[in-house]
Short mmCIF file of C-alpha atoms in Angstrom, two decimals:
data_model
loop_
_atom_site.label_atom_id
_atom_site.label_comp_id
_atom_site.label_asym_id
_atom_site.label_seq_id
_atom_site.Cartn_x
_atom_site.Cartn_y
_atom_site.Cartn_z
CA MET A 1 -41.75 -24.74 -31.92
CA THR A 2 -39.26 -25.63 -29.18
CA GLN A 3 -35.70 -26.12 -30.29
CA THR A 4 -33.32 -28.50 -28.55
CA PRO A 5 -30.37 -26.53 -27.12
CA ALA A 6 -27.18 -27.14 -29.03
CA ALA A 7 -24.75 -29.42 -27.28
CA THR A 8 -21.54 -27.91 -25.98
CA PRO A 9 -18.85 -28.73 -28.57
CA ALA A 10 -16.30 -31.24 -27.41
CA PRO A 11 -12.64 -30.22 -27.34
CA SER A 12 -11.17 -30.80 -30.78
CA THR A 13 -7.85 -32.17 -29.55
CA ALA A 14 -6.48 -34.11 -26.62
CA GLU A 15 -4.44 -31.04 -25.69
CA GLU A 16 -7.59 -28.94 -25.36
CA ALA A 17 -9.20 -31.62 -23.21
CA LEU A 18 -6.15 -31.70 -20.94
CA ALA A 19 -6.12 -27.89 -20.72
CA THR A 20 -9.81 -27.86 -19.76
CA ALA A 21 -9.23 -30.49 -17.08
CA ALA A 22 -6.27 -28.53 -15.74
CA ASP A 23 -8.34 -25.34 -15.60
CA ASP A 24 -11.12 -27.15 -13.74
CA ALA A 25 -8.64 -28.59 -11.24
CA SER A 26 -7.07 -25.18 -10.71
CA LEU A 27 -10.49 -23.61 -10.11
CA ALA A 28 -11.37 -26.33 -7.60
CA ARG A 29 -8.14 -25.63 -5.70
CA SER A 30 -8.85 -21.90 -5.71
CA ILE A 31 -12.36 -22.44 -4.35
CA ALA A 32 -11.08 -24.72 -1.59
CA ARG A 33 -8.28 -22.32 -0.64
CA SER A 34 -10.67 -19.35 -0.62
CA ALA A 35 -12.93 -21.21 1.82
CA GLN A 36 -9.95 -21.84 4.10
CA ILE A 37 -8.99 -18.16 4.02
CA GLU A 38 -12.58 -17.09 4.71
CA ALA A 39 -12.59 -19.24 7.83
CA ASP A 40 -9.18 -17.94 8.92
CA LEU A 41 -10.08 -14.25 8.58
CA ASP A 42 -12.00 -14.20 11.85
CA VAL A 43 -9.22 -16.06 13.67
CA ASN A 44 -6.10 -14.42 12.23
CA PRO A 45 -7.09 -11.18 10.45
CA GLY A 46 -3.62 -9.74 11.02
CA ARG A 47 -2.16 -12.23 8.55
CA TYR A 48 -3.82 -10.48 5.65
CA ARG A 49 -3.66 -7.29 3.65
CA MET A 50 -6.54 -7.00 1.22
CA LEU A 51 -6.34 -4.95 -1.97
CA THR A 52 -9.22 -4.14 -4.27
CA GLY A 53 -9.49 -1.53 -7.00
CA VAL A 54 -12.03 0.35 -9.09
CA ARG A 55 -11.51 2.29 -12.31
CA PRO A 56 -13.06 5.78 -12.10
CA THR A 57 -14.63 5.65 -15.56
CA GLY A 58 -18.01 6.82 -14.27
CA ASN A 59 -20.12 6.92 -11.14
CA MET A 60 -20.50 3.82 -8.98
CA HIS A 61 -23.79 1.97 -9.35
CA LEU A 62 -25.81 -0.77 -7.68
CA GLY A 63 -23.92 -3.45 -9.60
CA HIS A 64 -20.68 -2.24 -8.02
CA TYR A 65 -22.25 -2.14 -4.57
CA PHE A 66 -23.65 -5.67 -4.59
CA GLY A 67 -20.70 -6.99 -6.58
CA THR A 68 -17.89 -5.83 -4.30
CA MET A 69 -18.38 -2.57 -2.40
CA HIS A 70 -20.71 -4.03 0.21
CA SER A 71 -17.90 -6.33 1.37
CA TRP A 72 -15.30 -3.60 1.96
CA ARG A 73 -16.67 -2.55 5.33
CA SER A 74 -17.18 -6.12 6.55
CA ILE A 75 -13.61 -7.10 5.63
CA GLN A 76 -12.28 -3.96 7.32
CA ASP A 77 -14.42 -4.57 10.42
CA ARG A 78 -13.01 -8.10 10.76
CA GLY A 79 -9.62 -6.51 11.37
CA VAL A 80 -8.08 -7.06 7.93
CA ASP A 81 -5.70 -4.35 6.69
CA THR A 82 -7.84 -3.00 3.82
CA TRP A 83 -6.47 -1.12 0.79
CA ILE A 84 -8.73 0.39 -1.86
CA LEU A 85 -7.17 1.52 -5.13
CA VAL A 86 -8.67 4.30 -7.22
CA ALA A 87 -7.21 3.01 -10.47
CA ASP A 88 -7.08 6.28 -12.38
CA TYR A 89 -4.19 5.27 -14.65
CA GLN A 90 -6.19 2.27 -15.81
CA VAL A 91 -8.81 4.62 -17.28
CA ILE A 92 -6.54 5.26 -20.26
CA THR A 93 -5.87 1.60 -21.09
CA ASP A 94 -8.72 1.38 -23.59
CA ARG A 95 -9.90 4.92 -24.27
CA ASP A 96 -8.58 8.10 -25.82
CA ALA A 97 -9.36 10.50 -22.97
CA VAL A 98 -9.92 10.29 -19.22
CA GLY A 99 -13.11 12.38 -19.15
CA PRO A 100 -13.94 14.35 -15.98
CA ILE A 101 -11.37 12.30 -14.06
CA ARG A 102 -11.00 14.56 -11.01
CA GLU A 103 -14.75 14.63 -10.44
CA ARG A 104 -15.00 10.86 -10.81
CA VAL A 105 -12.08 10.16 -8.50
CA LEU A 106 -13.56 12.29 -5.72
CA SER A 107 -16.98 10.74 -6.38
CA LEU A 108 -15.47 7.30 -5.89
CA VAL A 109 -13.83 8.39 -2.64
CA ALA A 110 -17.21 9.69 -1.44
CA ASP A 111 -18.89 6.40 -2.39
CA THR A 112 -16.19 4.43 -0.59
CA LEU A 113 -16.62 6.38 2.64
CA ALA A 114 -20.41 6.32 2.35
CA VAL A 115 -20.54 2.51 2.32
CA GLY A 116 -18.67 2.43 5.62
CA VAL A 117 -14.95 2.36 4.84
CA ASP A 118 -13.08 4.11 7.66
CA PRO A 119 -10.00 6.01 6.42
CA GLU A 120 -8.42 5.61 9.86
CA ARG A 121 -8.45 1.83 9.43
CA SER A 122 -8.27 1.48 5.64
CA THR A 123 -6.06 3.00 2.95
CA ILE A 124 -7.76 4.74 0.01
CA PHE A 125 -5.28 5.87 -2.62
CA ALA A 126 -4.91 6.87 -6.27
CA HIS A 127 -2.85 4.91 -8.75
CA SER A 128 -1.19 7.93 -10.34
CA ALA A 129 -0.01 9.27 -6.98
CA VAL A 130 2.32 6.32 -6.24
CA PRO A 131 5.28 6.56 -8.65
CA ALA A 132 7.35 3.80 -7.01
CA ALA A 133 4.52 1.31 -7.57
CA ASN A 134 4.36 2.17 -11.25
CA GLN A 135 8.14 1.90 -11.53
CA LEU A 136 7.78 -1.83 -10.85
CA MET A 137 6.32 -2.19 -14.33
CA LEU A 138 9.82 -2.18 -15.87
CA PRO A 139 11.30 -5.21 -14.08
CA PHE A 140 7.92 -6.96 -14.17
CA LEU A 141 7.67 -6.66 -17.94
CA SER A 142 10.99 -8.48 -18.22
CA LEU A 143 9.38 -11.48 -16.50
CA VAL A 144 6.47 -12.10 -18.89
CA THR A 145 6.26 -12.98 -22.57
CA GLU A 146 4.16 -11.38 -25.25
CA ALA A 147 2.36 -14.69 -25.78
CA GLU A 148 1.36 -14.80 -22.10
CA LEU A 149 -0.09 -11.31 -22.33
CA HIS A 150 -2.11 -12.18 -25.42
CA ARG A 151 -3.50 -15.27 -23.67
CA ASN A 152 -4.91 -13.25 -20.77
CA PRO A 153 -8.75 -13.41 -20.95
CA THR A 154 -9.23 -9.66 -20.48
CA VAL A 155 -6.69 -8.80 -23.15
CA LYS A 156 -8.22 -11.36 -25.53
CA ALA A 157 -11.71 -10.01 -24.93
CA GLU A 158 -10.63 -6.42 -25.46
CA LEU A 159 -8.77 -7.34 -28.64
CA GLU A 160 -11.88 -9.04 -30.01
CA ALA A 161 -13.96 -5.99 -29.12
CA THR A 162 -11.67 -3.45 -30.82
CA ASP A 163 -13.18 -4.21 -34.22
CA GLY A 164 -9.84 -3.88 -35.96
CA ARG A 165 -8.54 -0.96 -33.94
CA ALA A 166 -4.90 -1.30 -32.89
CA MET A 167 -4.41 -2.25 -29.26
CA SER A 168 -2.44 0.16 -27.11
CA GLY A 169 0.70 -1.01 -25.36
CA LEU A 170 -0.90 -0.13 -22.04
CA LEU A 171 -3.88 -2.37 -22.72
CA LEU A 172 -1.64 -5.24 -23.77
CA THR A 173 0.34 -4.93 -20.51
CA TYR A 174 -2.79 -4.46 -18.37
CA PRO A 175 -2.20 -7.76 -16.49
CA VAL A 176 1.29 -6.60 -15.52
CA HIS A 177 -0.08 -3.28 -14.35
CA GLN A 178 -2.52 -5.15 -12.13
CA ALA A 179 0.32 -7.27 -10.77
CA ALA A 180 2.20 -4.11 -9.80
CA ASP A 181 -0.93 -2.80 -8.06
CA ILE A 182 -1.15 -5.94 -5.96
CA LEU A 183 2.50 -6.61 -5.24
CA PHE A 184 3.79 -3.12 -4.45
CA CYS A 185 1.86 -2.95 -1.16
CA GLN A 186 2.50 -6.61 -0.30
CA ALA A 187 -1.20 -7.46 -0.53
CA ASN A 188 -1.83 -11.16 -0.04
CA LEU A 189 -5.61 -11.19 -0.38
CA VAL A 190 -7.59 -10.02 -3.41
CA PRO A 191 -11.39 -10.36 -3.65
CA VAL A 192 -12.16 -11.54 -7.19
CA GLY A 193 -14.72 -13.40 -9.22
CA LYS A 194 -13.78 -16.67 -10.89
CA ASP A 195 -13.27 -14.90 -14.22
CA GLN A 196 -10.53 -12.73 -12.69
CA LEU A 197 -8.39 -15.58 -11.39
CA PRO A 198 -6.01 -15.43 -14.41
CA HIS A 199 -5.03 -11.88 -13.41
CA LEU A 200 -4.18 -13.02 -9.91
CA GLU A 201 -2.24 -16.00 -11.24
CA GLN A 202 -0.20 -13.61 -13.40
CA ALA A 203 0.73 -11.62 -10.29
CA ARG A 204 1.75 -14.81 -8.47
CA LEU A 205 3.88 -15.92 -11.42
CA ILE A 206 5.63 -12.55 -11.58
CA ALA A 207 6.43 -12.72 -7.85
CA GLN A 208 7.80 -16.26 -8.20
CA ARG A 209 9.83 -15.45 -11.31
CA PHE A 210 11.32 -12.37 -9.69
CA ASP A 211 12.67 -14.45 -6.81
CA ARG A 212 14.07 -17.08 -9.17
CA ARG A 213 15.79 -14.55 -11.43
CA TYR A 214 17.02 -11.95 -8.98
CA GLY A 215 17.11 -13.67 -5.61
CA ARG A 216 15.92 -12.10 -2.40
CA ALA A 217 16.74 -8.85 -0.66
CA VAL A 218 16.72 -10.67 2.70
CA PRO A 219 17.75 -14.37 2.94
CA ASP A 220 14.83 -16.78 3.33
CA ARG A 221 12.31 -14.01 2.77
CA PRO A 222 10.70 -13.46 -0.64
CA VAL A 223 10.58 -9.88 -1.89
CA PHE A 224 6.86 -10.21 -2.59
CA ARG A 225 4.10 -11.94 -0.65
CA ARG A 226 2.06 -14.35 -2.75
CA PRO A 227 -1.45 -12.97 -3.33
CA GLU A 228 -4.41 -15.31 -2.96
CA ALA A 229 -8.03 -15.05 -4.06
CA LEU A 230 -11.01 -14.43 -1.85
CA LEU A 231 -13.67 -15.69 -4.24
CA SER A 232 -17.08 -14.10 -4.23
CA GLU A 233 -20.36 -15.28 -5.69
CA ALA A 234 -21.57 -11.80 -6.54
CA PRO A 235 -25.03 -11.56 -8.10
CA VAL A 236 -25.00 -10.43 -11.72
CA LEU A 237 -27.41 -7.52 -12.04
CA LEU A 238 -28.70 -6.51 -15.45
CA GLY A 239 -29.02 -2.90 -16.46
CA LEU A 240 -32.28 -1.08 -17.07
CA ASP A 241 -32.22 -2.19 -20.71
CA GLY A 242 -31.84 -5.88 -19.87
CA GLU A 243 -28.16 -5.95 -20.84
CA LYS A 244 -25.16 -6.14 -18.50
CA MET A 245 -25.16 -3.22 -16.07
CA SER A 246 -22.39 -0.95 -17.30
CA LYS A 247 -21.37 2.67 -16.92
CA SER A 248 -20.61 2.85 -20.63
CA ARG A 249 -24.12 1.69 -21.56
CA ARG A 250 -25.76 4.31 -19.32
CA ASN A 251 -28.17 1.66 -18.02
CA THR A 252 -27.28 1.88 -14.34
CA ILE A 253 -28.78 3.11 -11.11
CA GLU A 254 -26.03 5.13 -9.48
CA LEU A 255 -25.36 5.21 -5.77
CA ARG A 256 -25.57 9.00 -5.85
CA MET A 257 -29.06 9.11 -7.38
CA SER A 258 -31.89 10.61 -5.37
CA ALA A 259 -35.04 8.64 -4.54
CA ASP A 260 -36.93 10.43 -7.30
CA GLU A 261 -34.19 9.78 -9.85
CA THR A 262 -34.19 6.12 -8.88
CA ALA A 263 -37.97 5.90 -9.31
CA ARG A 264 -37.79 7.49 -12.77
CA ALA A 265 -35.01 5.14 -13.81
CA LEU A 266 -36.79 2.00 -12.62
CA ARG A 267 -40.01 2.98 -14.39
CA LYS A 268 -38.06 2.63 -17.65
CA ALA A 269 -36.64 -0.79 -16.75
CA LYS A 270 -37.27 -3.48 -19.34
CA THR A 271 -39.68 -6.30 -18.41
CA ASP A 272 -41.97 -8.47 -20.57
CA SER A 273 -45.62 -8.73 -21.58
CA ASP A 274 -46.68 -11.46 -19.11
CA ARG A 275 -48.76 -9.82 -16.38
CA ARG A 276 -48.28 -12.55 -13.80
CA ILE A 277 -44.94 -12.13 -12.04
CA THR A 278 -42.81 -15.23 -11.62
CA TYR A 279 -39.17 -15.67 -10.69
CA ASP A 280 -37.54 -17.38 -13.65
CA PRO A 281 -33.99 -16.08 -14.34
CA VAL A 282 -33.67 -18.16 -17.52
CA ALA A 283 -37.01 -17.55 -19.26
CA ARG A 284 -37.70 -14.08 -17.80
CA PRO A 285 -34.30 -12.49 -17.07
CA GLU A 286 -35.48 -8.86 -16.94
CA VAL A 287 -38.32 -9.59 -14.52
CA ALA A 288 -36.07 -11.84 -12.44
CA ASN A 289 -33.48 -9.07 -12.33
CA LEU A 290 -35.90 -6.62 -10.71
CA ILE A 291 -37.02 -9.29 -8.26
CA MET A 292 -33.40 -10.07 -7.35
CA LEU A 293 -32.64 -6.37 -6.86
CA ALA A 294 -35.61 -6.03 -4.51
CA SER A 295 -34.48 -9.15 -2.66
CA LEU A 296 -30.93 -7.86 -2.25
CA CYS A 297 -32.42 -4.72 -0.76
CA GLY A 298 -34.30 -6.67 1.90
CA ALA A 299 -37.74 -7.22 0.36
CA GLY A 300 -37.66 -10.99 0.91
CA ALA A 301 -36.69 -14.13 -0.96
CA PRO A 302 -37.08 -13.89 -4.77
CA VAL A 303 -39.79 -16.55 -5.08
CA GLU A 304 -41.73 -15.05 -2.16
CA ILE A 305 -41.58 -11.59 -3.76
CA ALA A 306 -42.92 -12.97 -7.04
CA GLU A 307 -45.76 -14.76 -5.29
CA ARG A 308 -46.64 -11.63 -3.31
CA ILE A 309 -46.99 -9.56 -6.49
CA GLY A 310 -48.76 -12.28 -8.46
CA ASP A 311 -51.00 -10.70 -11.10
CA GLY A 312 -49.97 -7.18 -10.12
CA GLY A 313 -47.83 -6.97 -13.23
CA ALA A 314 -44.68 -5.00 -14.02
CA GLY A 315 -46.06 -1.83 -12.45
CA ALA A 316 -46.40 -3.45 -9.03
CA LEU A 317 -42.99 -5.08 -9.37
CA LYS A 318 -41.31 -1.78 -10.23
CA LYS A 319 -43.08 -0.03 -7.35
CA LEU A 320 -41.94 -2.65 -4.85
CA THR A 321 -38.39 -2.63 -6.20
CA THR A 322 -38.21 1.16 -6.09
CA GLU A 323 -39.38 1.24 -2.48
CA ALA A 324 -36.90 -1.47 -1.47
CA VAL A 325 -33.96 0.21 -3.22
CA ASN A 326 -34.72 3.66 -1.84
CA GLU A 327 -35.20 2.39 1.70
CA PHE A 328 -32.03 0.28 1.62
CA PHE A 329 -29.81 3.01 0.19
CA ALA A 330 -31.31 5.98 2.07
CA PRO A 331 -28.65 6.06 4.83
CA ILE A 332 -25.81 5.51 2.37
CA ARG A 333 -27.09 8.30 0.14
CA ALA A 334 -27.56 10.68 3.06
CA ARG A 335 -24.00 10.05 4.19
CA ARG A 336 -22.73 10.38 0.64
CA ALA A 337 -24.42 13.78 0.19
CA GLU A 338 -22.64 15.07 3.29
CA LEU A 339 -19.30 13.78 2.07
CA ALA A 340 -19.70 15.11 -1.48
CA ALA A 341 -20.38 18.58 -0.08
CA ASP A 342 -16.95 18.65 1.62
CA GLU A 343 -14.34 18.34 -1.13
CA GLY A 344 -11.59 19.30 1.28
CA HIS A 345 -12.30 16.28 3.45
CA LEU A 346 -12.30 13.95 0.42
CA LEU A 347 -8.94 15.33 -0.66
CA ASP A 348 -7.54 14.95 2.86
CA VAL A 349 -8.61 11.29 2.90
CA LEU A 350 -7.05 10.67 -0.50
CA HIS A 351 -3.82 12.48 0.36
CA ALA A 352 -3.44 10.53 3.61
CA GLY A 353 -3.99 7.27 1.74
CA ASN A 354 -1.54 8.31 -0.96
CA GLU A 355 1.08 8.98 1.70
CA ARG A 356 0.68 5.52 3.23
CA ALA A 357 0.74 3.93 -0.21
CA ASN A 358 3.93 5.78 -1.13
CA GLU A 359 5.63 4.62 2.07
CA ALA A 360 4.79 1.01 1.22
CA ALA A 361 5.82 1.42 -2.43
CA ASP A 362 9.16 2.98 -1.52
CA ARG A 363 9.96 0.09 0.84
CA THR A 364 9.08 -2.46 -1.84
CA LEU A 365 11.07 -0.66 -4.54
CA ASP A 366 14.10 -0.52 -2.20
CA ALA A 367 13.82 -4.29 -1.70
CA VAL A 368 13.53 -4.81 -5.46
CA ARG A 369 16.60 -2.70 -6.12
CA THR A 370 18.57 -4.57 -3.48
CA ALA A 371 17.60 -7.95 -4.94
CA MET A 372 18.54 -6.72 -8.42
CA HIS A 373 21.86 -5.27 -7.13
CA MET A 374 20.76 -1.82 -8.25
CA ASP A 375 20.98 -0.21 -4.79
CA TYR A 376 23.63 2.37 -5.65
#
C-alpha cells in the first residue's frame, strides 16, 4: 500500500517564517555572488587566496575526491593562490585521542600531491605548526557569544549526536577555530557546500566585529579580508553499506587502495534484488550510487550506463563500476605510491608550507596587536 508523503510542517510562528525567508534570501545572495566570483577567477585570479582544509581522521576516499579534492588542482591552475590546511588540531574536537596522526597527516599530504597540487604554487600546511594563527582564538572568542556558538549547525548536530556526553570546550568553539583558520592567512575565497555557509558567515562576522571594536592597524584598510564562498554542487556518494560515505563507518573506497582492493570492496557494495538496472536515485539509492560513481569516473551518463547494463544485474553493474574506478584513478594511485615511498619529500613539502603559513600568521598577528594597542 502506497503512503502519501507527509507534508512539510509549516513554521509554528511568524518569527520562524521570517527566519526561514531570511535564510532563503541569504542563500540566494550567496549563490549569485559565488557565480560572479566563478566568472571572475579566470579574469582576475590574483584577487583571490583560496583556503580549504581537511581533518586527518583517516585516509582520504572517493567521496573526498569528488566532493572537493578534484577542484584543488583546477583552482591552482587558474592562477589562484591556493592554501590547503591539514587540520590536525581539529581531530581532537570530538574524540578522545588523535589515533595514528603522523601517518594520517603524511598520507593526506601524499593524496594532495597525487591529485595534482603543486607545492611550488600552493601552500600545504599543518594546523598545529602555526602558533600565531591559533593565538587569534583569544581575541576572536571575545567577539562571539555562547548563544551564537550553540546556534551553529555543526555544533548543534554534534551536541545532538553526543547522546548525553558533555561537549568539550574545543567542540563548542569549533566555528571560531575555523574562523581563525580562514582569517589568519587573509583568505578571501573558501570552497564550501551550502550547509557550511554558517561557518563562513561566522568568520565574516568576527572580521567585521574586530574592526568595529578595535579599529584598524592601517587607516582605511581592514585588518582582515572578508572571506566569500565558492559554492560547489558536489555529488553525495553513499558508502558501500548504503549509508553516508564516512571514514568512521569504514564504508569507503580509499584513494590509496589498489585495484584488487577496490574490486573486493565494490563486490560487497549494497544493491537491491531487482535484476534490471535502472537509474532511480530516490527509489534505488544504492544502485544509483554505483551508477553515479561509474559516471563520475568517465563511464558515461547515468541513464545511459543503466540502459547499457539492462538485465545484467548487480554483478554487471559492479564490474563496470570497478573497471571505471580503477581506470580513472590508476594515474593518481601510481603517483601516490611514489610519493608515499618518500617520506622525506612529504616532510619537506609540509615544512615549506608551514614556513609560509607562519610568515602570514605572524604578519596578521602583528596587525591584530597593533589594532588592539598591544604592540609593546
